[in-house]
mmCIF file of C-alpha atoms in Angstrom:
data_model
loop_
_atom_site.group_PDB
_atom_site.id
_atom_site.type_symbol
_atom_site.label_atom_id
_atom_site.label_comp_id
_atom_site.label_asym_id
_atom_site.label_seq_id
_atom_site.Cartn_x
_atom_site.Cartn_y
_atom_site.Cartn_z
ATOM 1 C CA UNK A 1 8.025 -56.002 33.071
ATOM 2 C CA UNK A 2 9.614 -58.171 30.386
ATOM 3 C CA UNK A 3 10.786 -57.108 26.951
ATOM 4 C CA UNK A 4 11.598 -59.028 23.794
ATOM 5 C CA UNK A 5 15.393 -58.874 23.908
ATOM 6 C CA UNK A 6 15.967 -58.668 20.147
ATOM 7 C CA UNK A 7 13.609 -55.700 19.761
ATOM 8 C CA UNK A 8 14.818 -53.987 22.894
ATOM 9 C CA UNK A 9 18.440 -54.250 21.915
ATOM 10 C CA UNK A 10 17.799 -52.983 18.408
ATOM 11 C CA UNK A 11 20.763 -52.534 16.125
ATOM 12 C CA UNK A 12 24.216 -51.632 17.341
ATOM 13 C CA UNK A 13 25.649 -48.259 16.327
ATOM 14 C CA UNK A 14 28.303 -49.980 14.161
ATOM 15 C CA UNK A 15 25.563 -51.823 12.235
ATOM 16 C CA UNK A 16 23.453 -48.686 11.794
ATOM 17 C CA UNK A 17 26.478 -46.706 10.628
ATOM 18 C CA UNK A 18 27.615 -49.391 8.170
ATOM 19 C CA UNK A 19 24.072 -49.715 6.767
ATOM 20 C CA UNK A 20 23.609 -45.964 6.340
ATOM 21 C CA UNK A 21 27.026 -45.591 4.648
ATOM 22 C CA UNK A 22 25.819 -47.973 1.909
ATOM 23 C CA UNK A 23 22.217 -46.717 1.826
ATOM 24 C CA UNK A 24 20.814 -50.115 2.692
ATOM 25 C CA UNK A 25 17.367 -48.762 3.576
ATOM 26 C CA UNK A 26 15.126 -50.233 6.230
ATOM 27 C CA UNK A 27 16.125 -53.049 8.540
ATOM 28 C CA UNK A 28 14.119 -56.209 7.855
ATOM 29 C CA UNK A 29 15.423 -59.038 10.046
ATOM 30 C CA UNK A 30 18.508 -60.388 11.811
ATOM 31 C CA UNK A 31 19.987 -63.878 11.971
ATOM 32 C CA UNK A 32 22.163 -64.762 14.969
ATOM 33 C CA UNK A 33 25.469 -66.598 14.663
ATOM 34 C CA UNK A 34 25.131 -70.356 15.083
ATOM 35 C CA UNK A 35 27.058 -73.045 16.907
ATOM 36 C CA UNK A 36 28.271 -75.482 14.290
ATOM 37 C CA UNK A 37 26.975 -78.747 15.725
ATOM 38 C CA UNK A 38 28.019 -81.027 12.809
ATOM 39 C CA UNK A 39 31.579 -79.653 12.979
ATOM 40 C CA UNK A 40 31.743 -79.998 16.766
ATOM 41 C CA UNK A 41 30.311 -83.519 16.711
ATOM 42 C CA UNK A 42 32.709 -84.700 13.990
ATOM 43 C CA UNK A 43 35.771 -83.179 15.667
ATOM 44 C CA UNK A 44 34.625 -84.558 19.043
ATOM 45 C CA UNK A 45 34.145 -88.030 17.567
ATOM 46 C CA UNK A 46 37.619 -88.022 15.989
ATOM 47 C CA UNK A 47 39.139 -86.787 19.259
ATOM 48 C CA UNK A 48 37.476 -89.557 21.289
ATOM 49 C CA UNK A 49 38.214 -92.258 18.696
ATOM 50 C CA UNK A 50 41.918 -91.447 18.242
ATOM 51 C CA UNK A 51 42.292 -90.546 21.937
ATOM 52 C CA UNK A 52 41.032 -93.976 23.017
ATOM 53 C CA UNK A 53 43.285 -95.717 20.476
ATOM 54 C CA UNK A 54 46.265 -93.574 21.529
ATOM 55 C CA UNK A 55 45.573 -94.334 25.217
ATOM 56 C CA UNK A 56 45.336 -98.055 24.491
ATOM 57 C CA UNK A 57 48.574 -97.972 22.455
ATOM 58 C CA UNK A 58 50.343 -96.077 25.259
ATOM 59 C CA UNK A 59 49.147 -98.615 27.810
ATOM 60 C CA UNK A 60 50.282 -101.432 25.520
ATOM 61 C CA UNK A 61 53.711 -99.811 25.142
ATOM 62 C CA UNK A 62 54.105 -99.418 28.913
ATOM 63 C CA UNK A 63 53.164 -102.930 29.866
ATOM 64 C CA UNK A 64 54.159 -104.763 26.697
ATOM 65 C CA UNK A 65 56.266 -104.264 23.611
ATOM 66 C CA UNK A 66 58.039 -100.859 23.492
ATOM 67 C CA UNK A 67 57.769 -100.956 19.684
ATOM 68 C CA UNK A 68 54.111 -99.960 20.194
ATOM 69 C CA UNK A 69 55.382 -96.489 21.208
ATOM 70 C CA UNK A 70 55.657 -95.735 17.487
ATOM 71 C CA UNK A 71 51.924 -96.362 17.025
ATOM 72 C CA UNK A 72 51.126 -94.471 20.240
ATOM 73 C CA UNK A 73 53.096 -91.416 19.089
ATOM 74 C CA UNK A 74 51.360 -91.387 15.706
ATOM 75 C CA UNK A 75 47.935 -91.723 17.321
ATOM 76 C CA UNK A 76 48.630 -88.931 19.830
ATOM 77 C CA UNK A 77 49.835 -86.734 16.948
ATOM 78 C CA UNK A 78 46.514 -87.260 15.166
ATOM 79 C CA UNK A 79 44.501 -86.805 18.391
ATOM 80 C CA UNK A 80 46.133 -83.476 19.298
ATOM 81 C CA UNK A 81 44.936 -81.428 16.258
ATOM 82 C CA UNK A 82 41.463 -82.984 16.522
ATOM 83 C CA UNK A 83 41.270 -81.914 20.177
ATOM 84 C CA UNK A 84 42.673 -78.459 19.418
ATOM 85 C CA UNK A 85 40.177 -78.040 16.556
ATOM 86 C CA UNK A 86 37.290 -79.123 18.781
ATOM 87 C CA UNK A 87 38.308 -76.655 21.509
ATOM 88 C CA UNK A 88 38.907 -73.872 18.961
ATOM 89 C CA UNK A 89 35.430 -74.291 17.444
ATOM 90 C CA UNK A 90 33.757 -74.689 20.843
ATOM 91 C CA UNK A 91 35.397 -71.685 22.504
ATOM 92 C CA UNK A 92 34.607 -69.405 19.551
ATOM 93 C CA UNK A 93 30.993 -70.578 19.252
ATOM 94 C CA UNK A 94 27.977 -68.625 20.545
ATOM 95 C CA UNK A 95 27.302 -71.526 22.936
ATOM 96 C CA UNK A 96 30.387 -70.584 24.963
ATOM 97 C CA UNK A 97 31.674 -67.190 23.805
ATOM 98 C CA UNK A 98 29.731 -64.111 24.916
ATOM 99 C CA UNK A 99 31.369 -62.122 22.102
ATOM 100 C CA UNK A 100 30.254 -64.662 19.474
ATOM 101 C CA UNK A 101 26.677 -64.282 20.710
ATOM 102 C CA UNK A 102 26.794 -60.660 19.486
ATOM 103 C CA UNK A 103 27.608 -61.700 15.901
ATOM 104 C CA UNK A 104 24.713 -61.439 13.476
ATOM 105 C CA UNK A 105 23.700 -61.026 9.868
ATOM 106 C CA UNK A 106 21.280 -58.090 9.594
ATOM 107 C CA UNK A 107 19.165 -58.029 6.456
ATOM 108 C CA UNK A 108 18.099 -54.655 5.081
ATOM 109 C CA UNK A 109 15.996 -53.558 2.132
ATOM 110 C CA UNK A 110 18.973 -53.175 -0.259
ATOM 111 C CA UNK A 111 21.592 -55.426 1.274
ATOM 112 C CA UNK A 112 22.940 -56.854 4.483
ATOM 113 C CA UNK A 113 25.369 -56.126 7.281
ATOM 114 C CA UNK A 114 27.533 -58.868 8.729
ATOM 115 C CA UNK A 115 28.773 -58.198 12.259
ATOM 116 C CA UNK A 116 31.505 -60.726 12.967
ATOM 117 C CA UNK A 117 34.863 -61.198 14.666
ATOM 118 C CA UNK A 118 36.810 -59.378 11.948
ATOM 119 C CA UNK A 119 34.491 -56.340 12.017
ATOM 120 C CA UNK A 120 31.154 -55.057 10.770
ATOM 121 C CA UNK A 121 30.706 -54.685 7.016
ATOM 122 C CA UNK A 122 27.801 -53.735 4.796
ATOM 123 C CA UNK A 123 27.048 -55.210 1.371
ATOM 124 C CA UNK A 124 24.486 -54.170 -1.224
ATOM 125 C CA UNK A 125 22.595 -56.763 -3.299
ATOM 126 C CA UNK A 126 23.333 -54.798 -6.492
ATOM 127 C CA UNK A 127 27.066 -54.588 -5.793
ATOM 128 C CA UNK A 128 27.630 -58.343 -5.829
ATOM 129 C CA UNK A 129 29.758 -59.155 -8.868
ATOM 130 C CA UNK A 130 29.989 -62.918 -8.421
ATOM 131 C CA UNK A 131 28.117 -65.323 -6.191
ATOM 132 C CA UNK A 132 29.068 -69.001 -5.949
ATOM 133 C CA UNK A 133 26.525 -71.119 -4.084
ATOM 134 C CA UNK A 134 27.180 -74.640 -2.808
ATOM 135 C CA UNK A 135 23.983 -76.597 -2.536
ATOM 136 C CA UNK A 136 23.571 -79.649 -0.370
ATOM 137 C CA UNK A 137 21.380 -81.479 2.048
ATOM 138 C CA UNK A 138 24.063 -80.907 4.641
ATOM 139 C CA UNK A 139 21.761 -81.324 7.578
ATOM 140 C CA UNK A 140 18.247 -82.660 7.819
ATOM 141 C CA UNK A 141 16.786 -79.188 8.341
ATOM 142 C CA UNK A 142 18.211 -77.832 5.091
ATOM 143 C CA UNK A 143 16.612 -79.045 1.907
ATOM 144 C CA UNK A 144 18.725 -80.302 -0.977
ATOM 145 C CA UNK A 145 18.348 -77.066 -2.933
ATOM 146 C CA UNK A 146 19.325 -74.696 -0.151
ATOM 147 C CA UNK A 147 22.673 -72.960 -0.452
ATOM 148 C CA UNK A 148 24.649 -73.945 2.633
ATOM 149 C CA UNK A 149 27.771 -72.064 1.614
ATOM 150 C CA UNK A 150 28.085 -68.875 -0.387
ATOM 151 C CA UNK A 151 31.200 -67.144 -1.735
ATOM 152 C CA UNK A 152 30.773 -63.590 -2.826
ATOM 153 C CA UNK A 153 32.997 -61.060 -4.610
ATOM 154 C CA UNK A 154 31.801 -57.479 -4.577
ATOM 155 C CA UNK A 155 32.398 -54.931 -7.363
ATOM 156 C CA UNK A 156 34.854 -53.117 -5.079
ATOM 157 C CA UNK A 157 36.910 -56.320 -4.736
ATOM 158 C CA UNK A 158 35.783 -57.292 -1.220
ATOM 159 C CA UNK A 159 35.241 -61.003 -0.723
ATOM 160 C CA UNK A 160 33.237 -62.949 1.817
ATOM 161 C CA UNK A 161 32.517 -66.587 2.502
ATOM 162 C CA UNK A 162 29.416 -67.294 4.538
ATOM 163 C CA UNK A 163 28.598 -70.867 5.488
ATOM 164 C CA UNK A 164 26.202 -72.832 7.637
ATOM 165 C CA UNK A 165 28.854 -72.658 10.379
ATOM 166 C CA UNK A 166 28.337 -68.869 10.590
ATOM 167 C CA UNK A 167 24.599 -68.348 10.371
ATOM 168 C CA UNK A 168 21.318 -70.157 9.732
ATOM 169 C CA UNK A 169 21.768 -70.717 5.986
ATOM 170 C CA UNK A 170 18.374 -72.421 5.680
ATOM 171 C CA UNK A 171 16.950 -68.896 6.066
ATOM 172 C CA UNK A 172 19.720 -66.580 4.882
ATOM 173 C CA UNK A 173 21.006 -68.716 1.954
ATOM 174 C CA UNK A 174 17.863 -68.626 -0.224
ATOM 175 C CA UNK A 175 17.289 -64.969 0.633
ATOM 176 C CA UNK A 176 20.739 -63.683 -0.329
ATOM 177 C CA UNK A 177 20.918 -65.774 -3.510
ATOM 178 C CA UNK A 178 17.439 -64.668 -4.653
ATOM 179 C CA UNK A 179 18.006 -60.959 -3.892
ATOM 180 C CA UNK A 180 21.387 -60.911 -5.614
ATOM 181 C CA UNK A 181 19.989 -62.663 -8.710
ATOM 182 C CA UNK A 182 17.084 -60.193 -8.857
ATOM 183 C CA UNK A 183 19.519 -57.281 -8.600
ATOM 184 C CA UNK A 184 21.857 -58.700 -11.257
ATOM 185 C CA UNK A 185 19.196 -59.725 -13.785
ATOM 186 C CA UNK A 186 18.438 -56.220 -15.189
ATOM 187 C CA UNK A 187 22.169 -55.575 -15.685
ATOM 188 C CA UNK A 188 22.715 -58.928 -17.389
ATOM 189 C CA UNK A 189 19.642 -58.480 -19.602
ATOM 190 C CA UNK A 190 20.643 -54.920 -20.569
ATOM 191 C CA UNK A 191 24.094 -56.164 -21.604
ATOM 192 C CA UNK A 192 22.591 -59.157 -23.456
ATOM 193 C CA UNK A 193 19.982 -57.020 -25.249
ATOM 194 C CA UNK A 194 22.809 -54.959 -26.723
ATOM 195 C CA UNK A 195 23.901 -58.133 -28.556
ATOM 196 C CA UNK A 196 26.573 -59.319 -26.122
ATOM 197 C CA UNK A 197 26.818 -62.990 -25.158
ATOM 198 C CA UNK A 198 27.175 -63.615 -21.398
ATOM 199 C CA UNK A 199 29.251 -66.439 -19.961
ATOM 200 C CA UNK A 200 28.307 -68.158 -16.710
ATOM 201 C CA UNK A 201 30.928 -70.784 -15.891
ATOM 202 C CA UNK A 202 31.033 -73.221 -18.815
ATOM 203 C CA UNK A 203 27.748 -71.973 -20.284
ATOM 204 C CA UNK A 204 27.343 -68.962 -22.583
ATOM 205 C CA UNK A 205 23.988 -67.309 -23.210
ATOM 206 C CA UNK A 206 23.827 -66.135 -26.828
ATOM 207 C CA UNK A 207 21.140 -64.856 -29.192
ATOM 208 C CA UNK A 208 20.862 -68.358 -30.695
ATOM 209 C CA UNK A 209 20.714 -70.346 -27.467
ATOM 210 C CA UNK A 210 22.952 -71.622 -24.696
ATOM 211 C CA UNK A 211 26.416 -72.802 -25.721
ATOM 212 C CA UNK A 212 28.643 -75.299 -23.935
ATOM 213 C CA UNK A 213 32.094 -76.092 -25.320
ATOM 214 C CA UNK A 214 31.156 -75.476 -28.954
ATOM 215 C CA UNK A 215 27.793 -77.235 -28.669
ATOM 216 C CA UNK A 216 24.726 -74.993 -28.920
ATOM 217 C CA UNK A 217 21.299 -75.779 -27.494
ATOM 218 C CA UNK A 218 18.895 -73.507 -29.453
ATOM 219 C CA UNK A 219 16.232 -71.487 -27.609
ATOM 220 C CA UNK A 220 13.532 -73.483 -29.417
ATOM 221 C CA UNK A 221 14.750 -76.594 -27.523
ATOM 222 C CA UNK A 222 14.930 -74.935 -24.125
ATOM 223 C CA UNK A 223 11.955 -74.983 -21.765
ATOM 224 C CA UNK A 224 13.803 -74.026 -18.587
ATOM 225 C CA UNK A 225 16.555 -74.964 -16.175
ATOM 226 C CA UNK A 226 16.665 -77.750 -13.632
ATOM 227 C CA UNK A 227 18.890 -78.011 -10.575
ATOM 228 C CA UNK A 228 19.372 -81.555 -9.349
ATOM 229 C CA UNK A 229 21.143 -83.003 -6.396
ATOM 230 C CA UNK A 230 22.566 -86.441 -7.051
ATOM 231 C CA UNK A 231 23.873 -89.167 -4.818
ATOM 232 C CA UNK A 232 21.770 -88.815 -1.680
ATOM 233 C CA UNK A 233 22.127 -86.559 1.310
ATOM 234 C CA UNK A 234 25.870 -86.460 1.702
ATOM 235 C CA UNK A 235 27.059 -85.486 -1.758
ATOM 236 C CA UNK A 236 27.975 -81.838 -1.896
ATOM 237 C CA UNK A 237 27.627 -81.447 -5.638
ATOM 238 C CA UNK A 238 24.542 -80.214 -7.339
ATOM 239 C CA UNK A 239 24.157 -79.870 -11.062
ATOM 240 C CA UNK A 240 22.375 -77.515 -13.363
ATOM 241 C CA UNK A 241 20.945 -78.685 -16.654
ATOM 242 C CA UNK A 242 18.798 -77.265 -19.406
ATOM 243 C CA UNK A 243 15.438 -78.973 -19.971
ATOM 244 C CA UNK A 244 12.942 -78.801 -22.794
ATOM 245 C CA UNK A 245 9.240 -77.980 -22.434
ATOM 246 C CA UNK A 246 8.524 -81.578 -21.372
ATOM 247 C CA UNK A 247 11.225 -81.238 -18.660
ATOM 248 C CA UNK A 248 13.532 -83.667 -20.483
ATOM 249 C CA UNK A 249 17.248 -82.840 -20.166
ATOM 250 C CA UNK A 250 18.748 -80.915 -23.083
ATOM 251 C CA UNK A 251 22.433 -80.139 -23.546
ATOM 252 C CA UNK A 252 24.883 -80.705 -20.735
ATOM 253 C CA UNK A 253 24.927 -80.753 -16.936
ATOM 254 C CA UNK A 254 27.306 -78.419 -15.140
ATOM 255 C CA UNK A 255 28.409 -78.246 -11.515
ATOM 256 C CA UNK A 256 26.231 -75.644 -9.830
ATOM 257 C CA UNK A 257 28.714 -74.786 -7.084
ATOM 258 C CA UNK A 258 31.467 -73.943 -9.576
ATOM 259 C CA UNK A 259 29.297 -71.582 -11.604
ATOM 260 C CA UNK A 260 29.389 -67.872 -10.776
ATOM 261 C CA UNK A 261 25.963 -66.216 -10.571
ATOM 262 C CA UNK A 262 24.168 -69.475 -11.349
ATOM 263 C CA UNK A 263 20.884 -68.121 -9.959
ATOM 264 C CA UNK A 264 21.135 -65.137 -12.313
ATOM 265 C CA UNK A 265 21.707 -67.578 -15.183
ATOM 266 C CA UNK A 266 18.514 -69.442 -14.189
ATOM 267 C CA UNK A 267 16.484 -66.196 -14.058
ATOM 268 C CA UNK A 268 17.993 -65.019 -17.342
ATOM 269 C CA UNK A 269 17.120 -68.230 -19.199
ATOM 270 C CA UNK A 270 13.594 -68.163 -17.762
ATOM 271 C CA UNK A 271 13.192 -64.511 -18.796
ATOM 272 C CA UNK A 272 14.415 -65.119 -22.355
ATOM 273 C CA UNK A 273 12.280 -68.262 -22.729
ATOM 274 C CA UNK A 274 9.201 -66.380 -21.456
ATOM 275 C CA UNK A 275 9.941 -63.485 -23.833
ATOM 276 C CA UNK A 276 10.279 -65.840 -26.814
ATOM 277 C CA UNK A 277 7.077 -67.674 -25.884
ATOM 278 C CA UNK A 278 5.185 -64.395 -25.634
ATOM 279 C CA UNK A 279 6.107 -63.623 -29.244
ATOM 280 C CA UNK A 280 5.138 -67.150 -30.288
ATOM 281 C CA UNK A 281 8.595 -68.697 -30.832
ATOM 282 C CA UNK B 1 49.492 -70.133 -10.459
ATOM 283 C CA UNK B 2 46.455 -68.700 -8.622
ATOM 284 C CA UNK B 3 46.495 -68.776 -4.847
ATOM 285 C CA UNK B 4 44.234 -71.517 -3.460
ATOM 286 C CA UNK B 5 41.452 -70.723 -0.999
ATOM 287 C CA UNK B 6 42.137 -70.584 2.729
ATOM 288 C CA UNK B 7 40.218 -73.825 3.362
ATOM 289 C CA UNK B 8 42.367 -75.674 0.823
ATOM 290 C CA UNK B 9 45.550 -74.273 2.354
ATOM 291 C CA UNK B 10 44.438 -75.302 5.875
ATOM 292 C CA UNK B 11 43.476 -78.809 4.715
ATOM 293 C CA UNK B 12 46.691 -79.258 2.741
ATOM 294 C CA UNK B 13 48.771 -77.987 5.677
ATOM 295 C CA UNK B 14 47.076 -80.470 8.025
ATOM 296 C CA UNK B 15 47.841 -83.331 5.605
ATOM 297 C CA UNK B 16 51.437 -82.161 5.174
ATOM 298 C CA UNK B 17 51.924 -81.958 8.975
ATOM 299 C CA UNK B 18 50.653 -85.527 9.388
ATOM 300 C CA UNK B 19 53.008 -86.614 6.595
ATOM 301 C CA UNK B 20 55.961 -84.897 8.265
ATOM 302 C CA UNK B 21 55.084 -86.570 11.588
ATOM 303 C CA UNK B 22 55.353 -89.940 9.869
ATOM 304 C CA UNK B 23 58.773 -88.947 8.471
ATOM 305 C CA UNK B 24 59.940 -87.785 11.919
ATOM 306 C CA UNK B 25 58.776 -91.023 13.550
ATOM 307 C CA UNK B 26 60.542 -92.954 10.757
ATOM 308 C CA UNK B 27 63.729 -90.961 11.352
ATOM 309 C CA UNK B 28 63.629 -91.681 15.087
ATOM 310 C CA UNK B 29 62.997 -95.367 14.393
ATOM 311 C CA UNK B 30 66.060 -95.601 12.163
ATOM 312 C CA UNK B 31 68.588 -95.070 14.955
ATOM 313 C CA UNK B 32 70.247 -98.434 14.340
ATOM 314 C CA UNK B 33 70.333 -99.072 18.071
ATOM 315 C CA UNK B 34 69.788 -102.666 19.190
ATOM 316 C CA UNK B 35 67.295 -102.757 22.045
ATOM 317 C CA UNK B 36 66.146 -105.243 24.656
ATOM 318 C CA UNK B 37 62.919 -104.328 26.459
ATOM 319 C CA UNK B 38 63.298 -100.770 25.083
ATOM 320 C CA UNK B 39 66.821 -100.403 26.489
ATOM 321 C CA UNK B 40 69.926 -100.024 24.329
ATOM 322 C CA UNK B 41 72.213 -103.091 24.177
ATOM 323 C CA UNK B 42 75.956 -103.166 23.730
ATOM 324 C CA UNK B 43 78.024 -105.916 22.122
ATOM 325 C CA UNK B 44 78.474 -108.684 24.664
ATOM 326 C CA UNK B 45 75.084 -108.071 26.380
ATOM 327 C CA UNK B 46 72.537 -110.873 26.540
ATOM 328 C CA UNK B 47 68.783 -110.339 26.428
ATOM 329 C CA UNK B 48 66.525 -112.630 28.432
ATOM 330 C CA UNK B 49 63.072 -113.204 26.995
ATOM 331 C CA UNK B 50 60.499 -114.765 29.325
ATOM 332 C CA UNK B 51 57.464 -116.231 27.564
ATOM 333 C CA UNK B 52 53.967 -116.337 29.118
ATOM 334 C CA UNK B 53 54.427 -120.024 30.011
ATOM 335 C CA UNK B 54 57.630 -119.109 31.872
ATOM 336 C CA UNK B 55 59.968 -120.470 29.214
ATOM 337 C CA UNK B 56 63.196 -118.469 29.093
ATOM 338 C CA UNK B 57 65.174 -117.709 25.938
ATOM 339 C CA UNK B 58 68.499 -115.923 25.784
ATOM 340 C CA UNK B 59 69.371 -113.749 22.800
ATOM 341 C CA UNK B 60 72.825 -112.435 22.070
ATOM 342 C CA UNK B 61 73.487 -108.914 20.825
ATOM 343 C CA UNK B 62 74.334 -110.290 17.367
ATOM 344 C CA UNK B 63 71.078 -112.278 17.130
ATOM 345 C CA UNK B 64 68.932 -109.307 18.087
ATOM 346 C CA UNK B 65 70.869 -106.956 15.820
ATOM 347 C CA UNK B 66 70.251 -109.258 12.845
ATOM 348 C CA UNK B 67 66.556 -109.590 13.743
ATOM 349 C CA UNK B 68 65.992 -105.856 14.299
ATOM 350 C CA UNK B 69 68.033 -104.823 11.249
ATOM 351 C CA UNK B 70 65.839 -107.080 9.106
ATOM 352 C CA UNK B 71 62.651 -105.543 10.528
ATOM 353 C CA UNK B 72 63.805 -101.885 10.313
ATOM 354 C CA UNK B 73 63.559 -101.361 6.505
ATOM 355 C CA UNK B 74 59.972 -102.666 6.528
ATOM 356 C CA UNK B 75 59.016 -100.257 9.329
ATOM 357 C CA UNK B 76 60.863 -97.379 7.681
ATOM 358 C CA UNK B 77 59.304 -98.162 4.301
ATOM 359 C CA UNK B 78 55.802 -98.314 5.777
ATOM 360 C CA UNK B 79 56.159 -95.087 7.782
ATOM 361 C CA UNK B 80 57.936 -93.239 4.969
ATOM 362 C CA UNK B 81 55.407 -94.494 2.422
ATOM 363 C CA UNK B 82 52.418 -93.378 4.465
ATOM 364 C CA UNK B 83 54.126 -90.028 5.174
ATOM 365 C CA UNK B 84 54.875 -89.605 1.485
ATOM 366 C CA UNK B 85 51.247 -90.308 0.569
ATOM 367 C CA UNK B 86 50.070 -87.600 2.966
ATOM 368 C CA UNK B 87 52.564 -85.070 1.556
ATOM 369 C CA UNK B 88 51.589 -86.007 -2.022
ATOM 370 C CA UNK B 89 47.894 -85.597 -1.173
ATOM 371 C CA UNK B 90 48.662 -82.167 0.322
ATOM 372 C CA UNK B 91 50.448 -81.126 -2.877
ATOM 373 C CA UNK B 92 47.571 -82.451 -4.985
ATOM 374 C CA UNK B 93 45.073 -80.419 -2.954
ATOM 375 C CA UNK B 94 47.111 -77.237 -3.423
ATOM 376 C CA UNK B 95 47.435 -77.758 -7.196
ATOM 377 C CA UNK B 96 43.732 -78.619 -7.637
ATOM 378 C CA UNK B 97 42.724 -75.691 -5.398
ATOM 379 C CA UNK B 98 44.893 -73.288 -7.405
ATOM 380 C CA UNK B 99 43.379 -74.460 -10.682
ATOM 381 C CA UNK B 100 39.843 -74.104 -9.332
ATOM 382 C CA UNK B 101 40.600 -70.635 -7.997
ATOM 383 C CA UNK B 102 42.026 -69.589 -11.371
ATOM 384 C CA UNK B 103 38.765 -70.671 -13.008
ATOM 385 C CA UNK B 104 36.739 -68.800 -10.382
ATOM 386 C CA UNK B 105 38.840 -65.682 -10.956
ATOM 387 C CA UNK B 106 38.188 -65.833 -14.710
ATOM 388 C CA UNK B 107 34.441 -66.018 -14.039
ATOM 389 C CA UNK B 108 34.579 -63.070 -11.624
ATOM 390 C CA UNK B 109 36.400 -60.985 -14.231
ATOM 391 C CA UNK B 110 33.902 -62.042 -16.940
ATOM 392 C CA UNK B 111 31.004 -60.899 -14.728
ATOM 393 C CA UNK B 112 32.606 -57.473 -14.369
ATOM 394 C CA UNK B 113 31.851 -56.727 -18.047
ATOM 395 C CA UNK B 114 28.068 -56.957 -17.751
ATOM 396 C CA UNK B 115 27.946 -55.668 -14.160
ATOM 397 C CA UNK B 116 29.620 -52.394 -15.217
ATOM 398 C CA UNK B 117 27.818 -52.037 -18.533
ATOM 399 C CA UNK B 118 24.360 -52.909 -17.210
#
């Protein structure tokens, strides 16, 4: 008889305990740790490149001019950390390490549990205080608007950085950013509805519109928010800009990755714009 | 000054280490020793250079000392300059990383207001 391993294994007792301590609700899905191929390939390429050059320089120093030893020493000094980095990443990756194969991100109804080398910790969507998301077309499989790296600070001060080198961010990235934004939106709107402006990075949401460095874009000029990714597949900066109802840019563009809770900002602007439209403004 | 992120510290440390390696190599290259075929010469020694076509040239200690002393500042300048650039880049990374982290921290604290009140 054969069994589906993931189902048969179920959740570890540490994961179940961590999830129940934070009342995370039902388990939904799990994402295994990944082997970071781009990191391994780049470190491997640097190791081979500098290793070959260092070998050639050493050979040249032995048979030719001893002055070449200087170049050989420099090249070996560059090769050594590349090789050490390659081995460090490889030996800690799920491809080689049995322990790393146990690491996972488990998604629950109200949050997630991350089982990793430093321990197993649970996080609730509604306890995320700040979420910074780096967007990029880092690999072909991930689209340009997928967060490939996320930095989170919880209300209790805990911090975590989760990147495409840890887990499949093409699946987990959009999920965590959407759930956190949905959990934060009611809090942000409640605070805003009491007459308080809310600042997201360089942008401030006010009753009159969205302000940037003393310049205000009124709500009547705002149709929504656009996130663009400039410069092709290898630029790691994405920008957020306000657009009018004809999708023409209004106001300024800000760096998406440097803006805390940018997804909540997007939802908030969309909510306010929809509310104003419903009352005919 | 806010503490930079771990990634910035690791990157800056790697750059600084490379810079220091250049300085160390420069220091070892500044020994002032006159060499012939990698071996130290003493006053009175003669160095025989055999070209690929078999032509032989003799160099005295004084000739080689003058030649190598003229070349040494260029080598030292190049190695020290490259090392200095790496160390400067490392410092720049740390300063930029600290500034960025300070900005991030301000945003995290600003979010606390509406997270608690909401």
